[in-house]
Amino acid sequence: MSFRMLLSIVLTLMVARLTLSLDNGLARLPPMGFQAWVRFRWRTDCDLDPKNCLSEALIRTMADLVVEKGFKDVGYEYVNIDDCWMATERDPSGKLIADPIRFPNGMKSLADYVHSKGLKIGIYESMGYQTCQGFPGTFEHIDDDAKTFAEWGIDFVKMDTCHTPRGQLVSEGFKNFSRALNSTGRPIVFSCEWPHVGPHPDWDTMFNYCNTIRNGRDVQDSWDAVTSIIENFAKNQVIFKNVSGPGRYNDPDQLIIGDYALSYEQSKTQMALWAIMAAQLLMSNDLRDLPAWAEDILKNKEIIAVDQDPLGIMGQRIVNETRMQVWTKPLANGSFAAVFFCPFHGIPYDYTTTPRKLGFHTGTIYKIRELFEHKDLGTFQTDDSVTVTVNPYGSVMIRADPVMSSHKPGTHFKINPL
Ligand SMILES: *[C@@H]1O[C@H](CO)[C@@H](O)[C@H](O)[C@H]1NC(C)=O
Ligand SMILES: *[C@@H]1O[C@H](CO)[C@@H](O)[C@H](O)[C@H]1NC(C)=O
Ligand SMILES: *[C@@H]1O[C@H](CO)[C@@H](O)[C@H](O)[C@H]1NC(C)=O
Ligand SMILES: *[C@@H]1O[C@H](CO)[C@@H](O)[C@H](O)[C@H]1NC(C)=O
């Protein structure tokens, strides 16, 4: 092949690549924040439940706590309202309005408040005639609604697809809304949720018009929901990996750490796997009432750093045994992360591997550290054995950084010994 041919192929590939991303300068790293849905849902009766109803007061409180409890310091930035924020009808001019009882000062004022805390604010709509909970949808109002959100100072839009005429209209709707957001001139993260039933995602549209992509079922406050999302991502990892990179990330849905369902070990697993997948990290929990251990997991800076690695690569599952899954992810500067997840009941299980088996660069010496225990485990050569002990339903997460120093024999380490 001539040099000219090669050059033209390379240039063509570069151009093709350049067109494959929503160019709004946002989501260079996976977005992080709070999302109201899983924890607060359709609670709209403030007389019955003033403390938990979806309201201006609740969102202000959550914004306060994101700052006061140190979540902002570790990267949580967006405070996102989900479905049920609207009045049941548009105003006479066709404009969306927030429910006047629950949001008495309106969305602009709430956005100003969230911004005054140094945070960003997100909102929710659906592509259809109605949202999933029956509030006004954006169908045939796309340009106006994008403009309204921009006027209010919204920074993030989660777009659902309930009540959409199926098929082409979903793709067309995402495209139109993305263009409409762009023409407001306000940088707004566009988070798209592909319908979990119906046709396979239209990847071309999602790639070109969305910052984050949901293509699985909603998470529920349940361990089964978390494990089925993990399995869905593993099963489709070759395709989903393609989504991930600066400007565009996968969305396996909200973190439910600190809610009712997950144990301590299960919570570690959700955090570790969402991070290794470079997922958008939106926690949905009651920040007024989080157990200290849940807060620790959610604020684990070393794990967040894996999620927020600048390469933005989605980790892949390389081992799927009954009692152990192994996931690995290349990080910037030749580093790697790995998660050892035990999906099985019983007692803590040992798992022995080597840097070679984990797919780390051979011939390189790695300094390995465990990220839940914040513990250095020594330096390891390609074929040194590494043994981890993982509690049932829990995860051990390591980070391996290449070192230049001369090799000290790797210690065989055990984490969480019985
Ligand atoms: C709109 O799109 C153009 C071209 O893709 C991009 O340069 C610009 O930053 C976008 N603006 C916003 C506000 O998203
Ligand atoms: C998208 O925009 C085009 C051009 O304005 C319009 O013809 C089409 O009906 C829109 N589709 C949807 C689903 O909004
Ligand atoms: C990854 O995305 C590119 C660009 O859209 C596409 O050509 C390629 O087939 C995709 N690969 C997989 C495995 O989906
Ligand atoms: C992974 O292993 C589990 C348990 O053995 C099994 O149910 C599942 O089908 C496997 N997944 C894939 C993608 O092979």
Coordinates of C-alpha atoms and ligand atoms in Angstrom, one line a residue:
M1 CA 0.0 0.0 0.0
S2 CA 1.4 3.4 -0.9
F3 CA 2.0 6.1 1.6
R4 CA -0.7 8.2 0.0
M5 CA -3.3 5.5 0.3
L6 CA -2.4 4.9 3.9
L7 CA -2.5 8.6 4.6
S8 CA -5.9 8.9 3.0
I9 CA -7.3 5.9 5.0
V10 CA -5.9 7.4 8.2
L11 CA -7.5 10.8 7.4
T12 CA -10.8 9.2 6.5
L13 CA -10.8 7.3 9.8
M14 CA -9.9 10.4 11.7
V15 CA -12.8 12.3 10.1
A16 CA -15.2 9.4 10.7
R17 CA -14.1 9.4 14.3
L18 CA -14.4 13.1 14.7
T19 CA -18.1 13.0 13.7
L20 CA -18.8 10.3 16.2
S21 CA -19.4 12.4 19.3
L22 CA -21.7 15.1 20.6
D23 CA -19.5 18.1 20.5
N24 CA -20.8 20.3 23.4
G25 CA -17.5 20.1 25.4
L26 CA -19.3 18.3 28.3
A27 CA -18.9 15.0 30.0
R28 CA -15.2 14.8 29.3
L29 CA -15.3 12.6 32.4
P30 CA -18.3 10.5 33.6
P31 CA -20.8 12.9 35.2
M32 CA -21.2 12.6 39.0
G33 CA -24.0 13.7 41.2
F34 CA -27.3 13.1 42.9
Q35 CA -30.5 11.9 41.1
A36 CA -33.8 12.0 43.0
W37 CA -35.5 9.0 41.3
V38 CA -34.9 5.7 43.0
R39 CA -35.1 7.1 46.5
F40 CA -37.9 9.7 46.2
R41 CA -39.8 8.7 43.0
W42 CA -43.5 9.7 42.7
R43 CA -43.8 11.1 46.2
T44 CA -45.9 14.2 45.4
D45 CA -48.2 14.6 48.4
C46 CA -46.4 17.1 50.6
D47 CA -49.3 17.1 53.2
L48 CA -48.9 13.4 53.7
D49 CA -45.1 13.3 53.6
P50 CA -43.6 16.8 53.8
K51 CA -40.1 15.4 54.5
N52 CA -39.8 13.2 51.4
C53 CA -42.1 14.7 48.8
L54 CA -40.4 15.8 45.6
S55 CA -40.2 19.5 46.1
E56 CA -38.0 22.6 46.0
A57 CA -37.3 22.1 49.8
L58 CA -36.1 18.6 49.2
I59 CA -33.8 19.5 46.3
R60 CA -32.4 22.4 48.2
T61 CA -31.7 20.2 51.2
M62 CA -30.0 17.6 49.0
A63 CA -27.8 20.4 47.4
D64 CA -26.9 21.6 50.9
L65 CA -25.9 18.1 51.9
V66 CA -23.8 17.4 48.8
V67 CA -21.7 20.3 49.9
E68 CA -21.8 19.9 53.7
K69 CA -21.1 16.2 53.7
G70 CA -18.1 16.5 51.4
F71 CA -19.6 14.9 48.3
K72 CA -18.8 17.9 46.2
D73 CA -15.2 17.8 47.3
V74 CA -14.8 14.3 45.8
G75 CA -16.5 15.2 42.5
Y76 CA -20.3 14.9 42.9
E77 CA -21.5 17.9 41.0
Y78 CA -25.0 17.5 39.6
V79 CA -28.2 17.7 41.6
N80 CA -30.8 16.1 39.4
I81 CA -34.6 16.3 39.7
D82 CA -36.4 13.3 38.1
D83 CA -40.0 12.8 36.9
C84 CA -43.0 14.4 38.7
W85 CA -41.6 17.9 39.0
M86 CA -44.1 19.5 36.6
A87 CA -47.5 20.9 36.9
T88 CA -50.0 18.5 35.2
E89 CA -50.6 21.0 32.4
R90 CA -48.4 23.3 30.4
D91 CA -49.2 27.0 30.9
P92 CA -51.5 28.8 28.4
S93 CA -48.6 29.6 26.2
G94 CA -47.5 26.0 26.0
K95 CA -44.6 26.4 28.4
L96 CA -43.6 23.8 30.9
I97 CA -44.0 24.9 34.5
A98 CA -43.0 23.3 37.8
D99 CA -45.7 22.2 40.1
P100 CA -46.7 25.5 41.8
I101 CA -47.3 24.0 45.3
R102 CA -44.2 21.9 45.5
F103 CA -41.9 24.4 43.7
P104 CA -43.5 27.7 44.8
N105 CA -40.5 29.8 43.6
G106 CA -40.2 28.0 40.3
M107 CA -37.3 26.3 38.6
K108 CA -35.2 29.3 37.8
S109 CA -35.0 30.2 41.5
L110 CA -34.1 26.6 42.4
A111 CA -31.4 26.5 39.7
D112 CA -30.0 29.8 41.1
Y113 CA -29.9 28.3 44.6
V114 CA -28.1 25.1 43.4
H115 CA -25.6 27.2 41.4
S116 CA -25.0 29.4 44.5
K117 CA -23.7 26.2 46.2
G118 CA -21.2 25.7 43.3
L119 CA -23.2 22.8 42.0
K120 CA -25.1 22.1 38.8
I121 CA -28.8 21.2 38.3
G122 CA -30.4 18.6 36.2
I123 CA -34.0 18.0 35.1
Y124 CA -36.1 15.3 33.5
E125 CA -38.4 15.0 30.5
S126 CA -39.7 12.3 28.2
M127 CA -39.7 12.2 24.5
G128 CA -43.3 11.1 24.3
Y129 CA -46.7 12.8 24.8
Q130 CA -46.3 12.2 28.5
T131 CA -43.6 11.4 31.0
C132 CA -43.6 7.9 32.5
Q133 CA -45.6 9.3 35.4
G134 CA -48.1 11.0 33.2
F135 CA -46.8 14.6 33.2
P136 CA -46.5 16.7 30.0
G137 CA -44.0 15.1 27.6
T138 CA -41.8 17.0 25.1
F139 CA -43.3 15.5 21.9
E140 CA -44.0 18.4 19.5
H141 CA -42.6 20.9 22.1
I142 CA -38.9 20.1 21.7
D143 CA -37.5 23.5 20.7
D144 CA -39.6 25.3 23.3
D145 CA -38.7 22.9 26.1
A146 CA -35.0 23.1 25.4
K147 CA -35.3 26.9 25.4
T148 CA -37.2 26.8 28.7
F149 CA -34.6 24.6 30.4
A150 CA -31.8 26.9 29.1
E151 CA -33.6 30.0 30.4
W152 CA -34.0 28.4 33.8
G153 CA -30.2 27.6 33.9
I154 CA -30.5 23.9 33.7
D155 CA -27.2 22.0 33.2
F156 CA -28.2 18.4 32.6
V157 CA -31.3 16.9 30.9
K158 CA -32.3 13.2 31.4
M159 CA -34.4 12.3 28.5
D160 CA -36.7 9.3 28.9
T161 CA -38.8 7.7 26.1
C162 CA -42.1 6.8 27.8
H163 CA -45.3 7.4 25.7
T164 CA -43.3 7.8 22.5
P165 CA -44.6 6.5 19.3
R166 CA -42.1 3.7 18.9
G167 CA -39.5 3.2 16.3
Q168 CA -38.0 6.0 14.3
L169 CA -39.5 8.8 16.4
V170 CA -37.2 7.9 19.4
S171 CA -34.1 8.4 17.3
E172 CA -35.5 11.5 15.6
G173 CA -36.6 12.9 19.0
F174 CA -33.1 12.4 20.5
K175 CA -31.6 14.1 17.5
N176 CA -34.0 17.0 17.6
F177 CA -33.7 17.5 21.3
S178 CA -29.9 17.4 21.1
R179 CA -29.9 20.0 18.3
A180 CA -32.4 22.1 20.2
L181 CA -30.2 22.1 23.3
N182 CA -27.2 23.0 21.1
S183 CA -29.0 26.0 19.6
T184 CA -29.9 27.4 23.0
G185 CA -26.2 28.1 23.3
R186 CA -26.1 26.8 26.9
P187 CA -23.9 23.8 27.6
I188 CA -26.2 21.1 28.8
V189 CA -25.3 17.5 29.4
F190 CA -27.7 15.3 27.4
S191 CA -28.4 12.0 29.1
C192 CA -30.4 9.7 26.9
E193 CA -32.4 6.7 28.0
W194 CA -33.0 4.2 25.2
P195 CA -36.4 2.4 25.8
H196 CA -35.8 -1.0 27.4
V197 CA -38.3 -2.7 25.2
G198 CA -38.6 -2.4 21.4
P199 CA -35.8 -2.0 18.9
H200 CA -32.1 -2.3 19.6
P201 CA -30.5 1.1 20.3
D202 CA -29.9 3.2 17.3
W203 CA -26.1 3.5 18.0
D204 CA -25.5 6.1 15.4
T205 CA -27.9 8.5 16.9
M206 CA -26.9 7.7 20.5
F207 CA -23.2 8.2 19.6
N208 CA -23.7 11.4 17.8
Y209 CA -26.3 13.1 19.9
C210 CA -26.0 12.0 23.6
N211 CA -23.5 12.5 26.4
T212 CA -24.6 9.5 28.4
I213 CA -26.4 6.4 27.2
R214 CA -28.8 4.2 29.1
N215 CA -29.7 0.9 27.4
G216 CA -30.9 -1.4 30.1
R217 CA -33.7 -1.6 32.6
D218 CA -34.1 0.8 35.4
V219 CA -32.2 0.0 38.5
Q220 CA -34.5 -0.7 41.5
D221 CA -33.6 -0.7 45.2
S222 CA -32.7 -4.4 45.0
W223 CA -29.6 -6.6 44.7
D224 CA -31.2 -8.6 41.8
A225 CA -31.6 -5.4 39.8
V226 CA -27.9 -4.5 40.4
T227 CA -26.7 -8.0 39.4
S228 CA -28.9 -8.1 36.3
I229 CA -27.5 -4.8 35.2
I230 CA -24.0 -6.1 35.7
E231 CA -24.7 -9.2 33.7
N232 CA -26.3 -7.1 30.9
F233 CA -23.2 -4.9 30.7
A234 CA -20.9 -7.9 30.7
K235 CA -22.9 -9.7 28.0
N236 CA -22.8 -6.6 25.8
Q237 CA -19.4 -5.3 26.8
V238 CA -17.8 -5.4 23.4
I239 CA -20.6 -3.0 22.1
F240 CA -21.0 -1.0 25.3
K241 CA -17.2 -0.4 25.5
N242 CA -17.5 1.4 22.2
V243 CA -19.8 4.0 23.8
S244 CA -17.2 5.0 26.4
G245 CA -14.7 7.9 26.2
P246 CA -14.4 11.6 26.8
G247 CA -17.7 13.2 25.9
R248 CA -19.8 10.1 26.1
Y249 CA -20.3 7.5 28.8
N250 CA -22.5 4.5 29.6
D251 CA -25.2 4.8 32.2
P252 CA -26.0 1.6 34.1
D253 CA -28.4 3.8 36.1
Q254 CA -28.3 5.2 39.7
L255 CA -26.2 4.1 42.6
I256 CA -28.5 2.8 45.4
I257 CA -25.8 2.7 48.1
G258 CA -27.3 3.8 51.4
D259 CA -30.9 2.9 50.5
Y260 CA -32.8 -0.1 51.9
A261 CA -31.6 -3.1 49.9
L262 CA -27.9 -3.4 49.6
S263 CA -25.6 -4.8 52.4
Y264 CA -22.2 -3.4 53.0
E265 CA -20.6 -6.0 50.7
Q266 CA -23.1 -5.5 48.0
S267 CA -22.7 -1.7 48.1
K268 CA -18.9 -2.1 47.6
T269 CA -19.7 -4.2 44.6
Q270 CA -22.0 -1.6 43.0
M271 CA -19.4 1.1 43.6
A272 CA -16.5 -1.0 42.3
L273 CA -18.3 -2.2 39.2
W274 CA -19.8 1.2 38.2
A275 CA -16.3 2.7 38.6
I276 CA -14.6 0.0 36.5
M277 CA -17.3 0.5 33.8
A278 CA -16.5 4.3 33.7
A279 CA -20.2 4.8 34.4
Q280 CA -21.9 8.0 35.1
L281 CA -22.2 8.1 39.0
L282 CA -25.5 9.4 40.1
M283 CA -26.4 8.4 43.7
S284 CA -30.1 8.2 44.6
N285 CA -30.3 8.1 48.3
D286 CA -31.4 10.2 51.3
L287 CA -28.3 12.3 52.1
R288 CA -29.9 13.3 55.5
D289 CA -29.8 9.7 56.6
L290 CA -26.9 7.7 55.3
P291 CA -25.0 5.2 57.3
A292 CA -21.3 6.1 57.7
W293 CA -20.2 3.1 55.8
A294 CA -22.3 4.0 52.8
E295 CA -20.9 7.5 52.9
D296 CA -17.4 6.1 53.0
I297 CA -18.0 3.9 50.0
L298 CA -19.5 6.7 47.9
K299 CA -16.7 9.1 48.8
N300 CA -13.9 6.6 48.2
K301 CA -11.5 8.9 46.3
E302 CA -9.3 6.1 44.9
I303 CA -12.3 4.3 43.4
I304 CA -13.7 7.6 42.1
A305 CA -10.4 8.2 40.4
V306 CA -10.7 4.9 38.5
D307 CA -14.2 5.9 37.3
Q308 CA -12.9 9.4 36.4
D309 CA -9.8 8.2 34.6
P310 CA -9.1 10.5 31.7
L311 CA -9.0 7.7 29.1
G312 CA -12.6 6.9 29.9
I313 CA -12.4 3.2 28.9
M314 CA -15.1 0.9 30.0
G315 CA -13.6 -2.1 31.9
Q316 CA -14.3 -5.6 30.6
R317 CA -15.2 -8.8 32.4
I318 CA -12.4 -11.3 31.7
V319 CA -13.4 -14.1 34.1
N320 CA -16.9 -15.3 34.8
E321 CA -16.9 -18.2 37.2
T322 CA -19.7 -19.2 39.5
R323 CA -17.9 -17.8 42.5
M324 CA -15.7 -15.1 41.0
Q325 CA -15.9 -12.4 38.4
V326 CA -12.8 -10.5 37.4
W327 CA -13.1 -7.2 35.6
T328 CA -10.1 -5.1 34.3
K329 CA -9.7 -1.6 33.0
P330 CA -6.7 0.2 31.5
L331 CA -6.0 3.6 33.0
A332 CA -3.9 6.5 31.9
N333 CA -0.1 6.3 32.2
G334 CA 0.0 2.5 31.8
S335 CA -1.9 1.8 35.0
F336 CA -4.7 -0.7 35.4
A337 CA -7.6 -1.4 37.7
A338 CA -9.2 -4.7 38.5
V339 CA -12.3 -5.7 40.4
F340 CA -12.7 -9.2 41.9
F341 CA -16.4 -9.7 42.5
C342 CA -17.9 -12.7 44.3
P343 CA -21.5 -13.2 43.1
F344 CA -21.9 -16.4 45.3
H345 CA -23.2 -17.1 48.8
G346 CA -21.2 -18.9 51.4
I347 CA -17.9 -17.9 52.9
P348 CA -15.0 -15.7 51.7
Y349 CA -13.3 -17.1 48.6
D350 CA -9.7 -17.0 47.6
Y351 CA -8.8 -16.2 44.1
T352 CA -5.2 -16.4 42.8
T353 CA -4.0 -14.8 39.6
T354 CA -1.0 -13.0 38.1
P355 CA -0.5 -9.6 36.4
R356 CA -0.1 -11.6 33.2
K357 CA -3.5 -13.3 33.6
L358 CA -5.1 -9.9 34.4
G359 CA -3.8 -8.6 31.0
F360 CA -1.4 -6.1 32.5
H361 CA 1.6 -5.3 30.3
T362 CA 4.1 -8.2 30.6
G363 CA 7.6 -7.3 31.7
T364 CA 6.4 -4.3 33.7
I365 CA 6.6 -4.2 37.5
Y366 CA 3.5 -3.0 39.2
K367 CA 2.9 -1.4 42.5
I368 CA -0.5 -2.8 43.6
R369 CA -2.9 -1.2 46.0
E370 CA -6.3 -2.2 47.4
L371 CA -8.7 0.6 47.1
F372 CA -11.3 -0.2 49.7
E373 CA -8.7 -0.9 52.4
H374 CA -6.4 1.8 51.1
K375 CA -3.5 -0.6 51.5
D376 CA -0.3 -1.0 49.5
L377 CA 0.2 -4.7 48.7
G378 CA 3.7 -4.6 47.3
T379 CA 5.3 -4.8 43.9
F380 CA 4.6 -7.6 41.5
Q381 CA 6.2 -8.9 38.3
T382 CA 4.4 -10.5 35.4
D383 CA 4.1 -14.0 36.9
D384 CA 4.1 -13.3 40.6
S385 CA 1.0 -14.7 42.1
V386 CA -1.6 -12.4 43.6
T387 CA -4.3 -13.9 45.9
V388 CA -7.3 -12.0 47.0
T389 CA -10.0 -13.0 49.4
V390 CA -13.5 -11.8 48.5
N391 CA -16.5 -11.9 50.8
P392 CA -19.8 -13.2 49.4
Y393 CA -21.4 -10.6 47.2
G394 CA -18.5 -8.3 47.9
S395 CA -15.7 -7.0 45.8
V396 CA -12.0 -6.3 46.2
M397 CA -10.7 -3.6 43.9
I398 CA -7.0 -3.1 43.0
R399 CA -5.1 -0.5 41.2
A400 CA -1.7 -1.4 39.6
D401 CA 0.7 1.4 38.7
P402 CA 3.9 0.7 36.8
V403 CA 7.1 1.3 38.8
M404 CA 10.7 1.8 37.6
S405 CA 12.3 0.8 40.9
S406 CA 14.0 -2.6 41.2
H407 CA 11.8 -5.5 42.0
K408 CA 11.0 -6.6 45.5
P409 CA 9.3 -9.9 45.6
G410 CA 5.5 -9.5 45.7
T411 CA 3.9 -10.3 48.9
H412 CA 1.0 -12.7 48.7
F413 CA -1.7 -10.7 50.2
K414 CA -5.1 -11.5 51.7
I415 CA -7.8 -9.0 52.1
N416 CA -10.8 -9.4 54.5
P417 CA -9.3 -12.6 56.0
L418 CA -11.9 -14.9 57.6
Ligands
LIG1 C1 -23.1 23.3 19.4 O1 -22.4 22.4 18.4 C2 -21.2 23.0 17.9 C3 -20.7 22.1 16.7 O2 -20.9 20.8 17.0 C4 -20.2 23.1 19.0 O3 -19.0 23.6 18.6 C5 -20.8 23.9 20.1 O4 -19.9 24.0 21.2 C6 -22.1 23.4 20.6 N1 -22.7 24.3 21.6 C7 -23.4 23.9 22.6 C8 -23.9 25.0 23.5 O5 -23.6 22.8 22.9
LIG2 C1 -37.6 16.4 14.2 O1 -37.4 17.6 13.5 C2 -37.9 17.5 12.2 C3 -37.4 18.8 11.5 O2 -37.9 19.9 12.2 C4 -39.4 17.3 12.1 O3 -39.8 17.2 10.8 C5 -39.7 16.0 12.9 O4 -41.1 15.8 13.0 C6 -39.1 16.0 14.3 N1 -39.4 14.7 14.9 C7 -39.6 14.6 16.2 C8 -39.8 13.2 16.7 O5 -39.6 15.5 17.0
LIG3 C1 -18.0 0.6 17.4 O1 -18.4 1.8 16.8 C2 -18.0 2.0 15.5 C3 -18.5 3.4 15.1 O2 -19.8 3.5 15.2 C4 -18.6 0.9 14.6 O3 -18.2 1.1 13.3 C5 -18.2 -0.4 15.2 O4 -18.8 -1.4 14.4 C6 -18.6 -0.5 16.6 N1 -18.1 -1.8 17.1 C7 -18.9 -2.6 17.8 C8 -18.3 -3.9 18.3 O5 -20.1 -2.4 18.0
LIG4 C1 -21.6 -15.7 33.7 O1 -21.7 -16.7 34.7 C2 -23.0 -16.9 35.2 C3 -23.0 -17.8 36.4 O2 -22.3 -19.0 36.1 C4 -24.0 -17.3 34.1 O3 -25.3 -17.4 34.6 C5 -23.9 -16.3 32.9 O4 -24.7 -16.7 31.9 C6 -22.5 -16.1 32.5 N1 -22.5 -15.0 31.5 C7 -22.0 -15.0 30.3 C8 -22.1 -13.8 29.5 O5 -21.4 -16.0 29.9

